[in-house]
Tab-separated table of C-alpha atoms in Angstrom:
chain	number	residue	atom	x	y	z
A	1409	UNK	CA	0.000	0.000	0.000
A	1410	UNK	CA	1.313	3.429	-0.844
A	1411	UNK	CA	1.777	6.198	2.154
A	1412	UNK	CA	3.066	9.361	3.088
A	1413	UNK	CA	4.129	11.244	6.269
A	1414	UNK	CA	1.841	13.788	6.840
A	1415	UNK	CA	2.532	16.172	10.081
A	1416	UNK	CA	-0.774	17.073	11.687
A	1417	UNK	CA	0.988	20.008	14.198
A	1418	UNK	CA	3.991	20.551	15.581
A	1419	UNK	CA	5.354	17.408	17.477
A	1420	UNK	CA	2.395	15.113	15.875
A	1421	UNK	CA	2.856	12.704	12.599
A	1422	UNK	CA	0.498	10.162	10.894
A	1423	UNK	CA	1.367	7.898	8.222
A	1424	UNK	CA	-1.305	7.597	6.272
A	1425	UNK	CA	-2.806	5.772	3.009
A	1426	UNK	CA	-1.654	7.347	-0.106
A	1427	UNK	CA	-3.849	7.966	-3.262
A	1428	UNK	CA	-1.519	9.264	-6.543
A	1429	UNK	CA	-3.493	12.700	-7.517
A	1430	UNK	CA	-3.735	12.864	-11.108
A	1431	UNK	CA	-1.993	15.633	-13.114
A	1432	UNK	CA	-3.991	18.755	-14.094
A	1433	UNK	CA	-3.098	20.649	-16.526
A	1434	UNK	CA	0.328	22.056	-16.804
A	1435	UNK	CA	1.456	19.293	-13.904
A	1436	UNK	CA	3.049	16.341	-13.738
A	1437	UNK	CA	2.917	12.891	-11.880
A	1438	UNK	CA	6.128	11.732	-10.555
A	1439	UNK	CA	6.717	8.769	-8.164
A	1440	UNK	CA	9.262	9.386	-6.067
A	1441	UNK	CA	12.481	7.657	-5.422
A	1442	UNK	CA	14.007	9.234	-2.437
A	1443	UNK	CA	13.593	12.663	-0.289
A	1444	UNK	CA	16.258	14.373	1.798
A	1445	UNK	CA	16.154	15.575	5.177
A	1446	UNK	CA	17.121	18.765	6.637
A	1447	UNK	CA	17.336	21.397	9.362
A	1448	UNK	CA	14.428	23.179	8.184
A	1449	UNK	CA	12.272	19.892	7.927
A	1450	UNK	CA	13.300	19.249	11.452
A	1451	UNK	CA	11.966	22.986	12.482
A	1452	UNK	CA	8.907	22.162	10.600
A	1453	UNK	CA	7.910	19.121	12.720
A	1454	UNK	CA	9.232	20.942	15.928
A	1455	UNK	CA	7.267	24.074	15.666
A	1456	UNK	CA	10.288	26.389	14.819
A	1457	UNK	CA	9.741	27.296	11.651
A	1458	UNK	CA	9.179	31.058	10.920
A	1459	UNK	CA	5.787	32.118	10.997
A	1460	UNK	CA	4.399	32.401	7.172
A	1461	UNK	CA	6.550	29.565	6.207
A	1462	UNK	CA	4.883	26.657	6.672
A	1463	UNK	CA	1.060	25.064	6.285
A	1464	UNK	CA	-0.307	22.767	8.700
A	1465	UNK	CA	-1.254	19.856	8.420
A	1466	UNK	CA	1.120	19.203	5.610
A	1467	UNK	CA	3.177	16.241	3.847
A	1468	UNK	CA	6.702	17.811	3.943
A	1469	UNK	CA	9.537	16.486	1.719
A	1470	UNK	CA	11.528	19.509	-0.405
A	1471	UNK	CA	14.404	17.578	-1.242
A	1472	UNK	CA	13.291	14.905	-3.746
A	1473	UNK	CA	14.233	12.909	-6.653
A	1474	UNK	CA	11.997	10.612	-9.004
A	1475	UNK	CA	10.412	9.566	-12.401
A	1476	UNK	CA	7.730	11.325	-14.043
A	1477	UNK	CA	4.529	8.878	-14.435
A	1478	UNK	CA	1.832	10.924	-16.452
A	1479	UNK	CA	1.301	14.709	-17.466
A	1480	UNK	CA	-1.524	16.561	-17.423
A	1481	UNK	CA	-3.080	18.578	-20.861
A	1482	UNK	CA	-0.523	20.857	-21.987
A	1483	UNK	CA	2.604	19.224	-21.194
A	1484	UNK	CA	5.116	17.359	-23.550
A	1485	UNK	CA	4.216	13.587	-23.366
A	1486	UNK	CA	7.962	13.188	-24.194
A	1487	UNK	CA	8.392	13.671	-20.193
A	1488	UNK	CA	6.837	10.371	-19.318
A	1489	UNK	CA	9.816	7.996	-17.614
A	1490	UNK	CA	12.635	10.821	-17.426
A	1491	UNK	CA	14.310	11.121	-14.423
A	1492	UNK	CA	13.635	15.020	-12.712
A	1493	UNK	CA	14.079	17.189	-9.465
A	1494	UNK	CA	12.484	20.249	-8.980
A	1495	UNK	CA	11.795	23.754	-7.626
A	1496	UNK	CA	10.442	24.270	-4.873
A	1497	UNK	CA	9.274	27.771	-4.633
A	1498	UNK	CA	5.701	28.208	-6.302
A	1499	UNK	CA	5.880	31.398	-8.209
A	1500	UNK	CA	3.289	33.369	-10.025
A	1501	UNK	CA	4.726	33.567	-12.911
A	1502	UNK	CA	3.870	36.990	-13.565
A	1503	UNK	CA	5.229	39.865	-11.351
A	1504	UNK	CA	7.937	41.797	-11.755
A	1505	UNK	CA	10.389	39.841	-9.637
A	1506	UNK	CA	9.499	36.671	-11.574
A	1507	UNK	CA	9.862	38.026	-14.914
A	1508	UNK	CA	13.213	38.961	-13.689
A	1509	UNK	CA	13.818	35.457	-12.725
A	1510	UNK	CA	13.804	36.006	-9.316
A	1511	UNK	CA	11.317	33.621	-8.471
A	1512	UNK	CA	11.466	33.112	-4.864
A	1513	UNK	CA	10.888	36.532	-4.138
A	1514	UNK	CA	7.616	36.227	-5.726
A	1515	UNK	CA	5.383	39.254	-4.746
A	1516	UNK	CA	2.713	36.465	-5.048
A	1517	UNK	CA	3.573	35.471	-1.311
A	1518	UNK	CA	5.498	32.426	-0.014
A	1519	UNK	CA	4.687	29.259	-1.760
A	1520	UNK	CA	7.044	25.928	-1.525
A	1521	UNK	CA	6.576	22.472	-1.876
A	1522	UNK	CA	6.962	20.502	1.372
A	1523	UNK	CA	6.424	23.417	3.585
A	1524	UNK	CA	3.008	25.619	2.496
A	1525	UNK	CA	2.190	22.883	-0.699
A	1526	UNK	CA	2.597	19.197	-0.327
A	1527	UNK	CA	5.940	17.754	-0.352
A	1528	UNK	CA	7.784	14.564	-1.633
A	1529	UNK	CA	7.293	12.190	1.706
A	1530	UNK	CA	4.874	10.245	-0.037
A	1531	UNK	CA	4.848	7.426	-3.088
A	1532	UNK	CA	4.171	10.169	-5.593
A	1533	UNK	CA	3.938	13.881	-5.797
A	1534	UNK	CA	2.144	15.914	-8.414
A	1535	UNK	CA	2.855	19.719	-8.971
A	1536	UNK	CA	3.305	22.704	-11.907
A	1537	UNK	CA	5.793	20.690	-14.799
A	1538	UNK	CA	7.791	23.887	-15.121
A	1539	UNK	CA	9.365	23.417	-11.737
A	1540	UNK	CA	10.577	20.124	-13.130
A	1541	UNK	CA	14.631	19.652	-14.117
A	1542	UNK	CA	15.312	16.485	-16.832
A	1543	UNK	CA	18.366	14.486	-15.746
A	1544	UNK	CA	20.130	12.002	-17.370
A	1545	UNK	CA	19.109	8.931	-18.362
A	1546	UNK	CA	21.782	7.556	-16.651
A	1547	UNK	CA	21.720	9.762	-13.648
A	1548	UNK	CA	21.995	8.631	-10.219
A	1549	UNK	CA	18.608	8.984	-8.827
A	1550	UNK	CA	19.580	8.660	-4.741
A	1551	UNK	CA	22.255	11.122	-5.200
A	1552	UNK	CA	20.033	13.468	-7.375
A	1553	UNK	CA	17.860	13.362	-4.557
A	1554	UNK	CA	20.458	15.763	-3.298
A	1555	UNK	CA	19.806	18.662	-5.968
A	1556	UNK	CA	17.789	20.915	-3.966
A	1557	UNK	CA	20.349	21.877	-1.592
A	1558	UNK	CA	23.349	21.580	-4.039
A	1559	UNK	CA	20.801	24.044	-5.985
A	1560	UNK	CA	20.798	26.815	-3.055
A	1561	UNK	CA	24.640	26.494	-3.225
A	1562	UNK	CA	24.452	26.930	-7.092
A	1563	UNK	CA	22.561	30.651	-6.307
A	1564	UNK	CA	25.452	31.155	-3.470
A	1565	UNK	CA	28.657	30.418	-6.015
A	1566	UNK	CA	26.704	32.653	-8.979
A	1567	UNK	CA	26.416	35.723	-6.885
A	1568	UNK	CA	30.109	34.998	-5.260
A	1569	UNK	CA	31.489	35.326	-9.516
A	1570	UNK	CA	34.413	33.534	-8.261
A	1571	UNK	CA	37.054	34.051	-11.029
A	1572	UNK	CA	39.602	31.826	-11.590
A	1573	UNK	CA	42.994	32.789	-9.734
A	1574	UNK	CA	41.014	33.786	-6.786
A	1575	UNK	CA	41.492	32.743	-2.970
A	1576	UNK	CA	38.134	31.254	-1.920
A	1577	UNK	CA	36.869	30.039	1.130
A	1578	UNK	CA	33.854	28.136	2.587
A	1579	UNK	CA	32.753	28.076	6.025
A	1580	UNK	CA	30.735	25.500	7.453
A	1581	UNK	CA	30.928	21.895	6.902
A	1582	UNK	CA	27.940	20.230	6.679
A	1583	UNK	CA	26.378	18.662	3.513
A	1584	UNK	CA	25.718	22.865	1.901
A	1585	UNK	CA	29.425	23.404	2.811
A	1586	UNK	CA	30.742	20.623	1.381
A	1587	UNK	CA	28.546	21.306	-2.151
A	1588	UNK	CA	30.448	24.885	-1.881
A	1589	UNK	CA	33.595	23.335	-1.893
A	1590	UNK	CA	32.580	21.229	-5.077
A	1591	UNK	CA	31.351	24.456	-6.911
A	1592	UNK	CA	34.151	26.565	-6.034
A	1593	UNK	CA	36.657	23.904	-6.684
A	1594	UNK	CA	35.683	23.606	-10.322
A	1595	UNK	CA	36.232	27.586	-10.771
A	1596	UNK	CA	39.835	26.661	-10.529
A	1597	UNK	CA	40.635	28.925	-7.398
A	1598	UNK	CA	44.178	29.657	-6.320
A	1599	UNK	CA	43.464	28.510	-2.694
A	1600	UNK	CA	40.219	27.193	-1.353
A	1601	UNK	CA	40.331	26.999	2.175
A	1602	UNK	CA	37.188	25.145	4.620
A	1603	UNK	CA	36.862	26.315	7.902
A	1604	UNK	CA	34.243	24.205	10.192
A	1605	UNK	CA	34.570	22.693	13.763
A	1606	UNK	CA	34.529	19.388	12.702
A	1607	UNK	CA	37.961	17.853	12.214
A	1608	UNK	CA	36.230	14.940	10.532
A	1609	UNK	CA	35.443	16.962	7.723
A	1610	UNK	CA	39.091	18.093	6.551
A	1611	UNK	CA	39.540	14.721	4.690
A	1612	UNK	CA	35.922	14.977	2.709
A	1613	UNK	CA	36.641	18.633	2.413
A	1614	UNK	CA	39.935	17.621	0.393
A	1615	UNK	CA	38.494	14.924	-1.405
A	1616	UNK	CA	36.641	17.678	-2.963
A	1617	UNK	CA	39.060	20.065	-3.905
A	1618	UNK	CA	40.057	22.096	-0.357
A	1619	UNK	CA	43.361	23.044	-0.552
A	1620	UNK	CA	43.604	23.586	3.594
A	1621	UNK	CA	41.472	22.451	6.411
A	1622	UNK	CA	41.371	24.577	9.595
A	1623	UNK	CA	39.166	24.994	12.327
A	1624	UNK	CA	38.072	28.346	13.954
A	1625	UNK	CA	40.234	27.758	16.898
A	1626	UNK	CA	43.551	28.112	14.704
A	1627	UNK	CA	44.937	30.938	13.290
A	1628	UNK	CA	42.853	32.043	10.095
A	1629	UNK	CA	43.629	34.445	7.515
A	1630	UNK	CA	42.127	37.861	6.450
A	1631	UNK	CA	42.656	38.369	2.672
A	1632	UNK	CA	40.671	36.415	0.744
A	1633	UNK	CA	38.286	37.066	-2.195
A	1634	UNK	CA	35.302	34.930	-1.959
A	1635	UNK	CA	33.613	33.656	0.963
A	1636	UNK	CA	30.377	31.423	1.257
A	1637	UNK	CA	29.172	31.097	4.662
A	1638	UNK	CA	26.763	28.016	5.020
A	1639	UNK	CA	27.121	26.669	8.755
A	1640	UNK	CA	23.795	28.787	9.677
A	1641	UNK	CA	24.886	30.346	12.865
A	1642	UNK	CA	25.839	34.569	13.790
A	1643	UNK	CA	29.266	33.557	14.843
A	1644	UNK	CA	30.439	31.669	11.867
A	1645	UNK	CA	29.184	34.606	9.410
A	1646	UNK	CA	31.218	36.786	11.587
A	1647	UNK	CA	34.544	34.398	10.724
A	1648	UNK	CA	33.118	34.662	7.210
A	1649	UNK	CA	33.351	38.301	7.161
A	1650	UNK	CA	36.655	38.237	8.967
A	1651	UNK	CA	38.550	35.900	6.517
A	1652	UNK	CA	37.688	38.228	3.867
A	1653	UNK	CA	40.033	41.232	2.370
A	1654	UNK	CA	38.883	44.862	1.876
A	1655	UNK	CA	36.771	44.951	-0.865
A	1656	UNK	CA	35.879	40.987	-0.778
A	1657	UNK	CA	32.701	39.520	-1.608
A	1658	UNK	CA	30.602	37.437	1.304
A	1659	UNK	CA	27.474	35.179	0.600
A	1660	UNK	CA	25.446	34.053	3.511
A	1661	UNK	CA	23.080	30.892	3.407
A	1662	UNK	CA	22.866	29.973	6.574
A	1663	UNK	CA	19.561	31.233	9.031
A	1664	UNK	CA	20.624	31.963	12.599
A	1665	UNK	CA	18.099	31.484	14.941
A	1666	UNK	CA	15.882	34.685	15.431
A	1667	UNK	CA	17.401	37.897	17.325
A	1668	UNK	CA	21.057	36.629	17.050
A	1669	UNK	CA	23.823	38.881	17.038
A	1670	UNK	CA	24.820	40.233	13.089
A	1671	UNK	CA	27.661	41.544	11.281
A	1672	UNK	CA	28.912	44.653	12.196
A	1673	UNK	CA	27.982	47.426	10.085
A	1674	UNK	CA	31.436	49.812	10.437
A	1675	UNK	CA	33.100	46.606	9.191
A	1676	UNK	CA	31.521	45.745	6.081
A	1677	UNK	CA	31.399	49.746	4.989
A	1678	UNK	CA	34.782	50.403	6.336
A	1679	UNK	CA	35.601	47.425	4.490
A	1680	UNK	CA	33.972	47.507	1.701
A	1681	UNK	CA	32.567	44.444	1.614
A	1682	UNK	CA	30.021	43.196	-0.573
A	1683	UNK	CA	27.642	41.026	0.940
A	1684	UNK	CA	24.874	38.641	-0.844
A	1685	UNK	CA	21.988	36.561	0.739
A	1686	UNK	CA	20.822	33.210	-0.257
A	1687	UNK	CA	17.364	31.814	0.651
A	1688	UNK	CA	16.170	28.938	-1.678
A	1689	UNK	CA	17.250	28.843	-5.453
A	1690	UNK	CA	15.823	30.379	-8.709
A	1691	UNK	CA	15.626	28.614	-11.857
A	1692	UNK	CA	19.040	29.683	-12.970
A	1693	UNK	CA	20.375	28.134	-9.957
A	1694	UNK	CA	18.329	24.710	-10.392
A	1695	UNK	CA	19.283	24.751	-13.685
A	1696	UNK	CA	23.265	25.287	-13.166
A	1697	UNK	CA	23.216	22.845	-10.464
A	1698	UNK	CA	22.066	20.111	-12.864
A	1699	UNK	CA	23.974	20.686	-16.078
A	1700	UNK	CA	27.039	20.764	-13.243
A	1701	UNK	CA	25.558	17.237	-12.257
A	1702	UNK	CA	24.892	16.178	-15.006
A	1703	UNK	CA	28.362	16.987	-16.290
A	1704	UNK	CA	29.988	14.984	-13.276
A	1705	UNK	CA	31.510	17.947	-11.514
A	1706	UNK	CA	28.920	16.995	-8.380
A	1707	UNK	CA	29.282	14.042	-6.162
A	1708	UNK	CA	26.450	13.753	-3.549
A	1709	UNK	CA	26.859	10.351	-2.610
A	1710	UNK	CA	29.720	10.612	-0.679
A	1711	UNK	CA	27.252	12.671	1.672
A	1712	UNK	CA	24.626	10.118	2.658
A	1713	UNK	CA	25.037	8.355	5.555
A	1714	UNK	CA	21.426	6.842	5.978
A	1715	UNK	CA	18.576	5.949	3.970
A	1716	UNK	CA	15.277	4.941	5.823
A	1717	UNK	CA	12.037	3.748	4.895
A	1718	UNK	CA	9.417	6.467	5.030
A	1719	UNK	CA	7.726	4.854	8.052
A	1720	UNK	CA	10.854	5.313	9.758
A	1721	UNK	CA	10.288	9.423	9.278
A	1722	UNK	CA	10.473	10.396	13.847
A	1723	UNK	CA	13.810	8.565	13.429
A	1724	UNK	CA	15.286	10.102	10.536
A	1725	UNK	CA	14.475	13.733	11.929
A	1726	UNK	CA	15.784	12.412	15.490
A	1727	UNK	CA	19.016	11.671	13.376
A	1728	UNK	CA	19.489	14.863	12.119
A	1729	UNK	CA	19.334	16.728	15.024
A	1730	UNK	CA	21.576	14.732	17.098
A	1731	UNK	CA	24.685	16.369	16.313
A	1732	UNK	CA	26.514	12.851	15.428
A	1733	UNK	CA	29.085	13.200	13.482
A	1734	UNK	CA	28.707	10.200	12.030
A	1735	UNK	CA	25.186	11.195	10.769
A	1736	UNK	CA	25.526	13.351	7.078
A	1737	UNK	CA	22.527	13.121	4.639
A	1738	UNK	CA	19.495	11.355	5.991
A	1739	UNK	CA	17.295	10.042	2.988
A	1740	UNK	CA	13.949	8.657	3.273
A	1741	UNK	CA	12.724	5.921	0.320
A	1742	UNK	CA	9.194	5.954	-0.172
């Protein structure tokens, strides 16, 4: 029997029968083959995430991978049995910010799959075909299930413009750190340096193109170009800032949690520092993330740690918020 997850409040789940909904038109039918976990999944079934952000009750599950199964009126027929990811963010399609291709901040409102819209923890998921990104044929579909976030990491390296020659640096070391280090790595950087505080990490880090390992304890420089920040907390965008030289260029993509101290402000203007913001990915990003996939410049797998089956959903969440070291990318197969 087909199920999904679906989270009735904060703190209470059901698993519950599943019925495929068939595609309207415009959408597609995809069964899905596995769906990530993350923080923000965890905050949903805790009750912490931001007010606006999330629907109740509600099947989460942003982070999937799978294989289209039908398609509604309208859409190619030619989609049926390709392997796809996709957006998350459920634009309008017709304000200003989306015709400028910033589509998740749609003046629509706050719309995303797995959060306000149901998500992927079920046997299938149906939504809009546009959000949907063709792999491979002969892509990996459990580490593809790994797009999403590799995605938001896409939007961070395009607004860092890392140029080749330049001294990069990622802090943070979890499974968004460790996707900067792959996208920075292939702009052929003179240095790319990870800074996290776990030790563990310095060997994946330089299996994936770091050129140094150090933790925020050591001694750390200040004069480097580019610097993605993606460990999600107000100190380590503060070591971000600091590693940079005058003039540098910061993205942040972590969240802190709410009232947490900031950057300082006579810094980054006496400084000059440029400073972007990352919060979900727009089709440019999606779509750079999977040519860079597809092209085999991306390696997810190493990553995932666990894969569960769906009923096992309390457990996988417990996982990723136990601060195990040994715990990376917790999957769920439907």
């Amino acid at each position: 029997m087909s199920t999904a997850v679906v989270v009735e409040a904060p703190g209470e789940h059901r698993l519950i029968p599943h019925e495929p909904v068939p595609p309207a038109a415009g959408e597609a039918l995809v069964r899905v083959h596995a769906v990530g976990i993350c923080g923000s999944d965890r905050e949903l079934y805790q009750g912490n995430r931001p007010e606006g952000y999330v629907r109740y009750p509600l099947t989460p599950g942003h982070e999937w991978s799978g294989t289209v199964e039908a398609v509604g009126a309208g859409v190619p027929p030619t989609l049926v049995g390709r392997k796809v990811v996709g957006e998350g963010f459920r634009n309008c399609q017709v304000c200003d910010r989306c015709h400028a291709g910033e589509t998740t901040l749609c003046s629509a409102g706050y719309e995303e799959t797995g959060f306000t819209q149901p998500g992927a923890m079920a046997s299938t998921l149906t939504l809009p075909a546009r959000l949907l990104h063709v792999l491979p044929d002969d892509a990996d579909l459990t580490a593809a299930a790994l797009l999403e976030p590799a995605a938001c990491i896409a939007a961070a390296a395009l607004k860092a413009d890392a140029r080749p020659g330049e001294r990069v640096a990622v802090v943070g070391t979890g499974t968004l750190g460790m996707f900067a280090v792959q996208f920075l790595r292939a702009g052929s950087p003179a240095e790319l340096l990870v800074v996290g505080t776990r030790r563990d990490r310095a060997a994946l880090s330089q299996e994936f193109g770091a050129t140094d390992f150090r933790t925020r304890d050591q001694e750390l420089p200040d004069d480097f170009d580019v610097v993605i920040e993606t460990a999600g907390s107000a100190s380590a965008a503060r070591t971000a800032a600091s590693l940079l030289r005058r003039g540098g260029r910061l993205v942040l993509t972590g969240i802190p949690a709410p009232g947490a101290e900031g950057l300082d402000p006579t810094d980054l203007v006496v400084r000059q520092l440029k400073v972007h913001t990352v919060f979900g990915a727009p089709p440019d990003a999606w779509a750079h993330a999977v040519r860079v996939f597809g092209a085999g410049l991306l390696d997810p797998l190493p990553l995932v740690t666990h894969e569960l089956p769906l009923a096992e959903f309390p457990q996988a969440i417990e996982l990723v918020g136990a601060g195990d070291p040994k715990v990376g990318k917790v999957l769920l197969r439907p």
